[in-house]
Short mmCIF file of C-alpha atoms in Angstrom, two decimals:
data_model
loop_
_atom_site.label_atom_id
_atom_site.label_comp_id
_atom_site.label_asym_id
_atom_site.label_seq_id
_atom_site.Cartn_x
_atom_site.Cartn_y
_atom_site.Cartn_z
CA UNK A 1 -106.29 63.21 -131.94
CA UNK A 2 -106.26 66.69 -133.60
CA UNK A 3 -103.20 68.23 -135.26
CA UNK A 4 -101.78 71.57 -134.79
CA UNK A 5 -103.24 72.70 -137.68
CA UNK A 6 -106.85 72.55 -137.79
CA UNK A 7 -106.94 71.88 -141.96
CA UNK A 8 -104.25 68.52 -141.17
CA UNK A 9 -106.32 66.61 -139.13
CA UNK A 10 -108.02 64.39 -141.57
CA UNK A 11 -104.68 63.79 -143.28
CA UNK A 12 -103.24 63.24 -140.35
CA UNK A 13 -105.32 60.94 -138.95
CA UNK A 14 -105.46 59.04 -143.23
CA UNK A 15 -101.88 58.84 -142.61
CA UNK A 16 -101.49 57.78 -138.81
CA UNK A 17 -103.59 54.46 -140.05
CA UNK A 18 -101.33 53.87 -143.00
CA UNK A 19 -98.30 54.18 -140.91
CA UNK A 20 -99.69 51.90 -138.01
CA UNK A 21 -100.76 49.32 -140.20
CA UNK A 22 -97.20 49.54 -141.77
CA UNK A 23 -95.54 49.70 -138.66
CA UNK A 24 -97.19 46.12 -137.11
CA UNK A 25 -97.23 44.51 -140.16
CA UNK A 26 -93.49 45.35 -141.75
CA UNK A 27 -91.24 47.50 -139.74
CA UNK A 28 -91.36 45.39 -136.73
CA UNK A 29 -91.46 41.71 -137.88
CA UNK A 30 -87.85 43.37 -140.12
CA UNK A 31 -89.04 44.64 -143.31
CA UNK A 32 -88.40 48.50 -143.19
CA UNK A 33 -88.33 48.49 -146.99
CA UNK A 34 -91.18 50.07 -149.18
CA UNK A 35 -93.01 52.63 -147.43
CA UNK A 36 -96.27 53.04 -148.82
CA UNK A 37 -97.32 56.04 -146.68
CA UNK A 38 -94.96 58.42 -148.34
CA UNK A 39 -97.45 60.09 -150.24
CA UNK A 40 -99.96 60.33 -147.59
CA UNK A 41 -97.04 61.76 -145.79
CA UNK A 42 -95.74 64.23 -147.93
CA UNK A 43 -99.36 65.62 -147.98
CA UNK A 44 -99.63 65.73 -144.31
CA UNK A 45 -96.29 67.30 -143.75
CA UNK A 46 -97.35 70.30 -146.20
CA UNK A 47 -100.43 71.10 -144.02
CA UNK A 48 -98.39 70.97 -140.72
CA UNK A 49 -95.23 72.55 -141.31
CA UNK A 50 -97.58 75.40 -143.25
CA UNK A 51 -99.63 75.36 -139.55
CA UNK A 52 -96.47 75.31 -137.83
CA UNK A 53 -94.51 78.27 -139.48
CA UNK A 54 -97.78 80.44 -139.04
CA UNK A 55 -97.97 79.51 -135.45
CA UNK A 56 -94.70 79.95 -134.82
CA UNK A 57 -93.98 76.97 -133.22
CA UNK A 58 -90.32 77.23 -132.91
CA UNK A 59 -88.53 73.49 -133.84
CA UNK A 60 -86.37 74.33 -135.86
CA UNK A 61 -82.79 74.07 -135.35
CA UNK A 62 -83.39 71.38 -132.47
CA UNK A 63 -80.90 68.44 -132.36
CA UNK A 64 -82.38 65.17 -132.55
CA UNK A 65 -82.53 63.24 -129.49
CA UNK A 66 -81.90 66.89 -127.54
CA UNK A 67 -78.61 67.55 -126.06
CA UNK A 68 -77.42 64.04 -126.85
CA UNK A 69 -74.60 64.24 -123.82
CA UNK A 70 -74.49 62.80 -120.58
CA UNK A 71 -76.61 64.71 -118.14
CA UNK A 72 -75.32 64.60 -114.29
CA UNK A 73 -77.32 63.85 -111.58
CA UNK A 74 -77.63 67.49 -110.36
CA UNK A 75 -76.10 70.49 -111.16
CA UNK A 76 -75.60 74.27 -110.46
CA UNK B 1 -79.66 73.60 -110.04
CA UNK B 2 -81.41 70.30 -111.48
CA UNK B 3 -83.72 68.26 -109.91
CA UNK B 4 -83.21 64.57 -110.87
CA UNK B 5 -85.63 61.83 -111.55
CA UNK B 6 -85.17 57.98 -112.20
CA UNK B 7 -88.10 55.44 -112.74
CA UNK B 8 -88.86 52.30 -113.79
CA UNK B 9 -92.43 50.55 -115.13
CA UNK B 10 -93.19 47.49 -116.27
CA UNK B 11 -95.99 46.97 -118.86
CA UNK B 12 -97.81 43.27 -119.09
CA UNK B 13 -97.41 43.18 -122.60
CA UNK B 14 -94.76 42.27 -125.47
CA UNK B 15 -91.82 45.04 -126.62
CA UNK B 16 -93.95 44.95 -130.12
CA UNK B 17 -97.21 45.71 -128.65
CA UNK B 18 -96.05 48.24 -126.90
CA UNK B 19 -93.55 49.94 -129.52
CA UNK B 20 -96.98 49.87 -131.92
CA UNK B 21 -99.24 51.39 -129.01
CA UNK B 22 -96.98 53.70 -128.12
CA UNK B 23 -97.65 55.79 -131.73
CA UNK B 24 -101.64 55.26 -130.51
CA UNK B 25 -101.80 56.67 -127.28
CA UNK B 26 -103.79 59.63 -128.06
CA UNK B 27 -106.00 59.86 -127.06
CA UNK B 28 -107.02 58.18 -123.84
CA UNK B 29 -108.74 58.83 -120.63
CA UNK B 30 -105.75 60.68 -118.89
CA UNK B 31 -104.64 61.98 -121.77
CA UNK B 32 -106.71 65.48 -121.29
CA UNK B 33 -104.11 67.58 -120.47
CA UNK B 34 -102.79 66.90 -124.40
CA UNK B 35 -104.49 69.31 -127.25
CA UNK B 36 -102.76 67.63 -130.78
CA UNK B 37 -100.02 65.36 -131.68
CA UNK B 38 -98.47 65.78 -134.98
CA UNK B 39 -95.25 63.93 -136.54
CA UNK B 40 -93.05 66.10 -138.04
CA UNK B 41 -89.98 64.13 -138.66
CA UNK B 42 -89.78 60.26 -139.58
CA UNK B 43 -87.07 58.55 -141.16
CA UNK B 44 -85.77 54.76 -141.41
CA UNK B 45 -82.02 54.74 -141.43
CA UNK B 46 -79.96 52.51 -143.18
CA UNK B 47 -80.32 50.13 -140.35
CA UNK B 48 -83.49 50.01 -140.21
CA UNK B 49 -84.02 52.02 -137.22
CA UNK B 50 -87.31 54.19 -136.72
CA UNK B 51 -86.26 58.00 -136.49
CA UNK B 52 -89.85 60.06 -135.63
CA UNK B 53 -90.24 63.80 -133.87
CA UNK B 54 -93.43 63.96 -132.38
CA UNK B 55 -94.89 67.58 -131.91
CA UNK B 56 -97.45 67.93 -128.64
CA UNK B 57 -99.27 70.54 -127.21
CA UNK B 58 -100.37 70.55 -123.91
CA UNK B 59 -102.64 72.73 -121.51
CA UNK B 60 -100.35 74.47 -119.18
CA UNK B 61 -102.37 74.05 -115.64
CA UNK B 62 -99.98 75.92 -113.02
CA UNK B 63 -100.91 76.36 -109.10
CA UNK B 64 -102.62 80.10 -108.56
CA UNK B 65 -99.35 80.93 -106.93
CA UNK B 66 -97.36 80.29 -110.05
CA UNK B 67 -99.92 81.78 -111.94
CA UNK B 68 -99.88 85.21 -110.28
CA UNK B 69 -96.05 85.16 -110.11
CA UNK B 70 -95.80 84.17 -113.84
CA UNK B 71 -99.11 86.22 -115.46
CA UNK B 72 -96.78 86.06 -119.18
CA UNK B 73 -96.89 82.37 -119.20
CA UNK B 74 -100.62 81.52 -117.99
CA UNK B 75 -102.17 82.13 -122.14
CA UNK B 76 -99.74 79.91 -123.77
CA UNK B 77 -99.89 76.33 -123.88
CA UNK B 78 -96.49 73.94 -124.03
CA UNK B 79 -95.08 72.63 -126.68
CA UNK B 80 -93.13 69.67 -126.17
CA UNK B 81 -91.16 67.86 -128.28
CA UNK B 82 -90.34 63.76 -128.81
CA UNK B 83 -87.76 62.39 -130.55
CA UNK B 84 -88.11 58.79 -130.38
CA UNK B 85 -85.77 55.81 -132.04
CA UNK B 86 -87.38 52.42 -132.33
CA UNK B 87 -84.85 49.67 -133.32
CA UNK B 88 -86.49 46.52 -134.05
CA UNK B 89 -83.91 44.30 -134.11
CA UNK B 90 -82.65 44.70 -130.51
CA UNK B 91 -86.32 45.18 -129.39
CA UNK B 92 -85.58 48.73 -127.80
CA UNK B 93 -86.96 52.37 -127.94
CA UNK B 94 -85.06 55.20 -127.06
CA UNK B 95 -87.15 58.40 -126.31
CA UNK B 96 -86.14 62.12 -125.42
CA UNK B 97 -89.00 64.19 -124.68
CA UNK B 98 -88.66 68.22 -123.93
CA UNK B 99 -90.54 71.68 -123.79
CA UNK B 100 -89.45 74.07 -126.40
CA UNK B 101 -91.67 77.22 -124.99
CA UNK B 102 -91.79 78.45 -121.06
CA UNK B 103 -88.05 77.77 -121.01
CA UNK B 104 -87.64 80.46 -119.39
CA UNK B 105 -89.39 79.41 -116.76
CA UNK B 106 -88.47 75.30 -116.57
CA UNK B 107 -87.23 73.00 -118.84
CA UNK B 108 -88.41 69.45 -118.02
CA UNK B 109 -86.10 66.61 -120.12
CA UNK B 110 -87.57 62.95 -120.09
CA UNK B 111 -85.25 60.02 -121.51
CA UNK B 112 -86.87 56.66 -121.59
CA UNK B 113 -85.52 53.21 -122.32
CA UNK B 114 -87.71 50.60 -123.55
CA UNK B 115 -86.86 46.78 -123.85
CA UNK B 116 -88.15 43.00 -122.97
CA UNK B 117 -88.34 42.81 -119.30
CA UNK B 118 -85.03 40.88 -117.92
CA UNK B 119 -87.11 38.75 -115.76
CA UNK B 120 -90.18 38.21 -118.62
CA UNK B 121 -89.55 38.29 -122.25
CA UNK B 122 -93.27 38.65 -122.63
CA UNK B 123 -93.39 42.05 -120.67
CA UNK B 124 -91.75 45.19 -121.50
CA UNK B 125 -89.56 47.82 -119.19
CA UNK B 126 -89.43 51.09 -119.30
CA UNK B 127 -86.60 53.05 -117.49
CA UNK B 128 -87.47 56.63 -117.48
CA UNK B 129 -84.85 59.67 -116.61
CA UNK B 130 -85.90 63.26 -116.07
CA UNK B 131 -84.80 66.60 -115.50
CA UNK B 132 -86.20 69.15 -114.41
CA UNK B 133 -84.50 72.77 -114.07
CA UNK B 134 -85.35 76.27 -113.94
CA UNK B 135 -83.20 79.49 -114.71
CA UNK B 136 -84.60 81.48 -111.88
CA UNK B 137 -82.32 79.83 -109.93
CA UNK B 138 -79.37 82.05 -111.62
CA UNK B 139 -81.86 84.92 -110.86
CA UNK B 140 -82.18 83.97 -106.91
CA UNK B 141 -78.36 83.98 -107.25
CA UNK B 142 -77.80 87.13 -108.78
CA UNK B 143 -80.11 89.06 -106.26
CA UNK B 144 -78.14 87.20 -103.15
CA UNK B 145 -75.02 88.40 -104.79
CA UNK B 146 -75.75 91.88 -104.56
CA UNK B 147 -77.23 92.19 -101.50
CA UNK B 148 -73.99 90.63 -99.83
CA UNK B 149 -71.64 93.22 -102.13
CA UNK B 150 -74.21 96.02 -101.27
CA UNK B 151 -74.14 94.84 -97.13
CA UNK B 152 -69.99 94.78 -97.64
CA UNK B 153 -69.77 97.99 -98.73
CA UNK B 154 -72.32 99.39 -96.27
CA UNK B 155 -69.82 97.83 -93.86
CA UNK B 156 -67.22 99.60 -94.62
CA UNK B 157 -68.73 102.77 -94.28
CA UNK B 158 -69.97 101.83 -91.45
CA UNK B 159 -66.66 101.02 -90.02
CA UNK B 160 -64.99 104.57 -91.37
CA UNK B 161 -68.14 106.37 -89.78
CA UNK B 162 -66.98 105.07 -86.34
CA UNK B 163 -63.23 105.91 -86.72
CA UNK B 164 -64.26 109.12 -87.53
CA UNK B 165 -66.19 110.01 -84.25
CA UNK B 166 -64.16 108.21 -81.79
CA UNK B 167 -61.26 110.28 -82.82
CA UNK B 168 -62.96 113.62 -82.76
CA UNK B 169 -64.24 112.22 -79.20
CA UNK B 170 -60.60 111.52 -78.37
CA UNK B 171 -59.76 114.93 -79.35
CA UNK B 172 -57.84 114.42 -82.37
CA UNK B 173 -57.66 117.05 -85.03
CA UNK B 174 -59.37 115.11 -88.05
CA UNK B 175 -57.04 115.37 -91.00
CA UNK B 176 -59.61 116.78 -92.93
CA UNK B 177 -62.42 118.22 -93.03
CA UNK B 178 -66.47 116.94 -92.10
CA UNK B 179 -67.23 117.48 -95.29
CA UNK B 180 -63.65 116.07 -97.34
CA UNK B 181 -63.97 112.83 -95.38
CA UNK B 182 -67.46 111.92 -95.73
CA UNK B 183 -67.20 112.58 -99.69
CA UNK B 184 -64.35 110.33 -99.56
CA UNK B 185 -65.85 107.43 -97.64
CA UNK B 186 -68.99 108.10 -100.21
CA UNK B 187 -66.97 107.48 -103.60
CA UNK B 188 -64.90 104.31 -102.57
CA UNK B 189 -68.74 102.79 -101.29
CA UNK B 190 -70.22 104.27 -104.94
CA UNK B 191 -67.35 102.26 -106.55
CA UNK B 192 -67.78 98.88 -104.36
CA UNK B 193 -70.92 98.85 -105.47
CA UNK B 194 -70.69 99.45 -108.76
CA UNK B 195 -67.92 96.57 -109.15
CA UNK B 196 -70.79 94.65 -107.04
CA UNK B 197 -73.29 95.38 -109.64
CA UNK B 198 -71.53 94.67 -112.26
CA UNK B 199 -70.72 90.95 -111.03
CA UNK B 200 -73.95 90.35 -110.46
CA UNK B 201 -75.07 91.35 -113.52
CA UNK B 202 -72.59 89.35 -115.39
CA UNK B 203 -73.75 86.60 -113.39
CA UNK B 204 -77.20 86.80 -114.39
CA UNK B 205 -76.35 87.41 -117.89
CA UNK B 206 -74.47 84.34 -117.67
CA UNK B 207 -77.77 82.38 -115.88
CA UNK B 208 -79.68 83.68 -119.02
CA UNK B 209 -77.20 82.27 -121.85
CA UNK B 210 -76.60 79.40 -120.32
CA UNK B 211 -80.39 78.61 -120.86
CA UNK B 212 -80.52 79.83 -123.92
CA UNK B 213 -77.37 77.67 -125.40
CA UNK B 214 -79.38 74.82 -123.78
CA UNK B 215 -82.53 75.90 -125.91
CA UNK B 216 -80.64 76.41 -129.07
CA UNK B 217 -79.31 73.32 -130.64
CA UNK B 218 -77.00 72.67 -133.16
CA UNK B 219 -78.02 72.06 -137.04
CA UNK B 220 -78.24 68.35 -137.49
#
């Protein structure tokens, strides 16, 4: 799958496989400890925030998880 | 007005195979609608829960209706957004998926629940919310507004017109002139519907920032 940035792809896609094998292997089975993607990460998130900002992609200031309160069923 | 949606799917699998497929969907066969997928947030918290963002961007196919009606929106594609928390030790994902462009236009909100299936610990559930809402609707309401505040003051002139001629039929002296009364009748109409206006336009105003305080979030 290709990033939003055209340059991130290959670090993105170095990274995806660390963090896959980490997340199988570790995270689920209950050791979150010791991620050994970070620098793989760090890389990636330079090229994609830099893609990002240029594109103007705007997410920042966004809330995690959204609105985070109850939604009703409908409305006006 | 929101238009609600609640669904639930079962996948023939375990809650870990599907919590470590779910970061390698992309792509797949019906995924051609998607252009790139980027993580731009992860985080393990203290208890050890999986905090990610996951940028999309998608193709924005639209009907040719909506495409005529909406020319602006046709050359940009979406961009969604999808927060996702993946706690291990009670074997559930929580996701909430939005659009952060074309807001204007619709705002489609996805929350999905993912845990062992109650009836098959070997399977995995998935109960999915959505919403989907558009601000045009405060637009549709604006414009009905006014043309009822607009057909109520037309009404009234419509009513002093008649007064007017039945009693000059009836042979009473008007109290004023042709000319006086008319201008009369004209300004309290002008000022109807400029309280009229007004309201409407505070009510589509109102439409507009009520979208936009939707759209902008809070700092974390």
């Amino acid at each position: 799958m290709n990033s939003v940035g055209e340059a991130c792809t290959d670090m993105k896609r170095e990274y995806d496989q660390c963090f896959n094998r980490w997340f199988a292997e570790k995270f689920l089975k209950g050791d979150g400890s010791g991620d050994p993607c970070t620098d793989l990460f760090k890389r990636y998130q330079k090229c994609v925030q830099k893609a990002i900002k240029e594109k103007e992609i705007p997410i920042e200031g966004l809330e995690f998880m959204g609105h985070g309160k109850e939604k009703p069923d409908s409305s006006s | 007005m929101v238009k609600y949606f609640l669904g639930q799917s079962v996948l023939r699998s375990s809650w870990d195979q599907v919590f470590a497929a779910f970061w390698q969907r992309y792509p797949n066969p019906y995924s051609k609608h998607v252009l790139t997928e980027d993580i731009v947030h992860r985080e393990v918290t203290p208890d050890q829960k999986l905090l990610s963002r996951r940028l999309l961007t998608k193709t924005n196919r639209m009907p040719r209706w909506a495409e005529r009606l909406f020319p602006a929106n046709v050359a940009h594609s979406v961009y969604i957004l999808e927060d996702s928390i993946v706690d291990p030790q009670n074997q559930t994902m929580t996701t909430f998926t939005w659009n952060i462009n074309h807001a204007r236009l619709m705002v489609v909100e996805e929350r999905c629940v993912y845990c062992v299936n109650s009836d098959n610990s070997g399977w995995t559930e998935i109960r999915r919310e959505a919403w989907v809402s558009s601000s045009l609707f405060g637009v549709s309401r604006a414009v009905q507004e006014f043309g009822l505040a607009r057909f109520k003051s037309n009404v009234t002139k419509t009513m002093k017109g008649f007064e007017y001629i039945l009693a000059k039929l009836q042979g009473e002296a008007p109290s004023k002139t042709l000319v006086e009364t008319a201008k009369e009748a004209k300004e309290k109409a002008k000022e109807t519907a400029l309280a009229a206006t007004e309201k409407a336009k505070d009510l589509a105003s109102k439409a507009a920032t009520k979208k936009q305080q939707q759209q902008q979030q809070q700092f974390v």
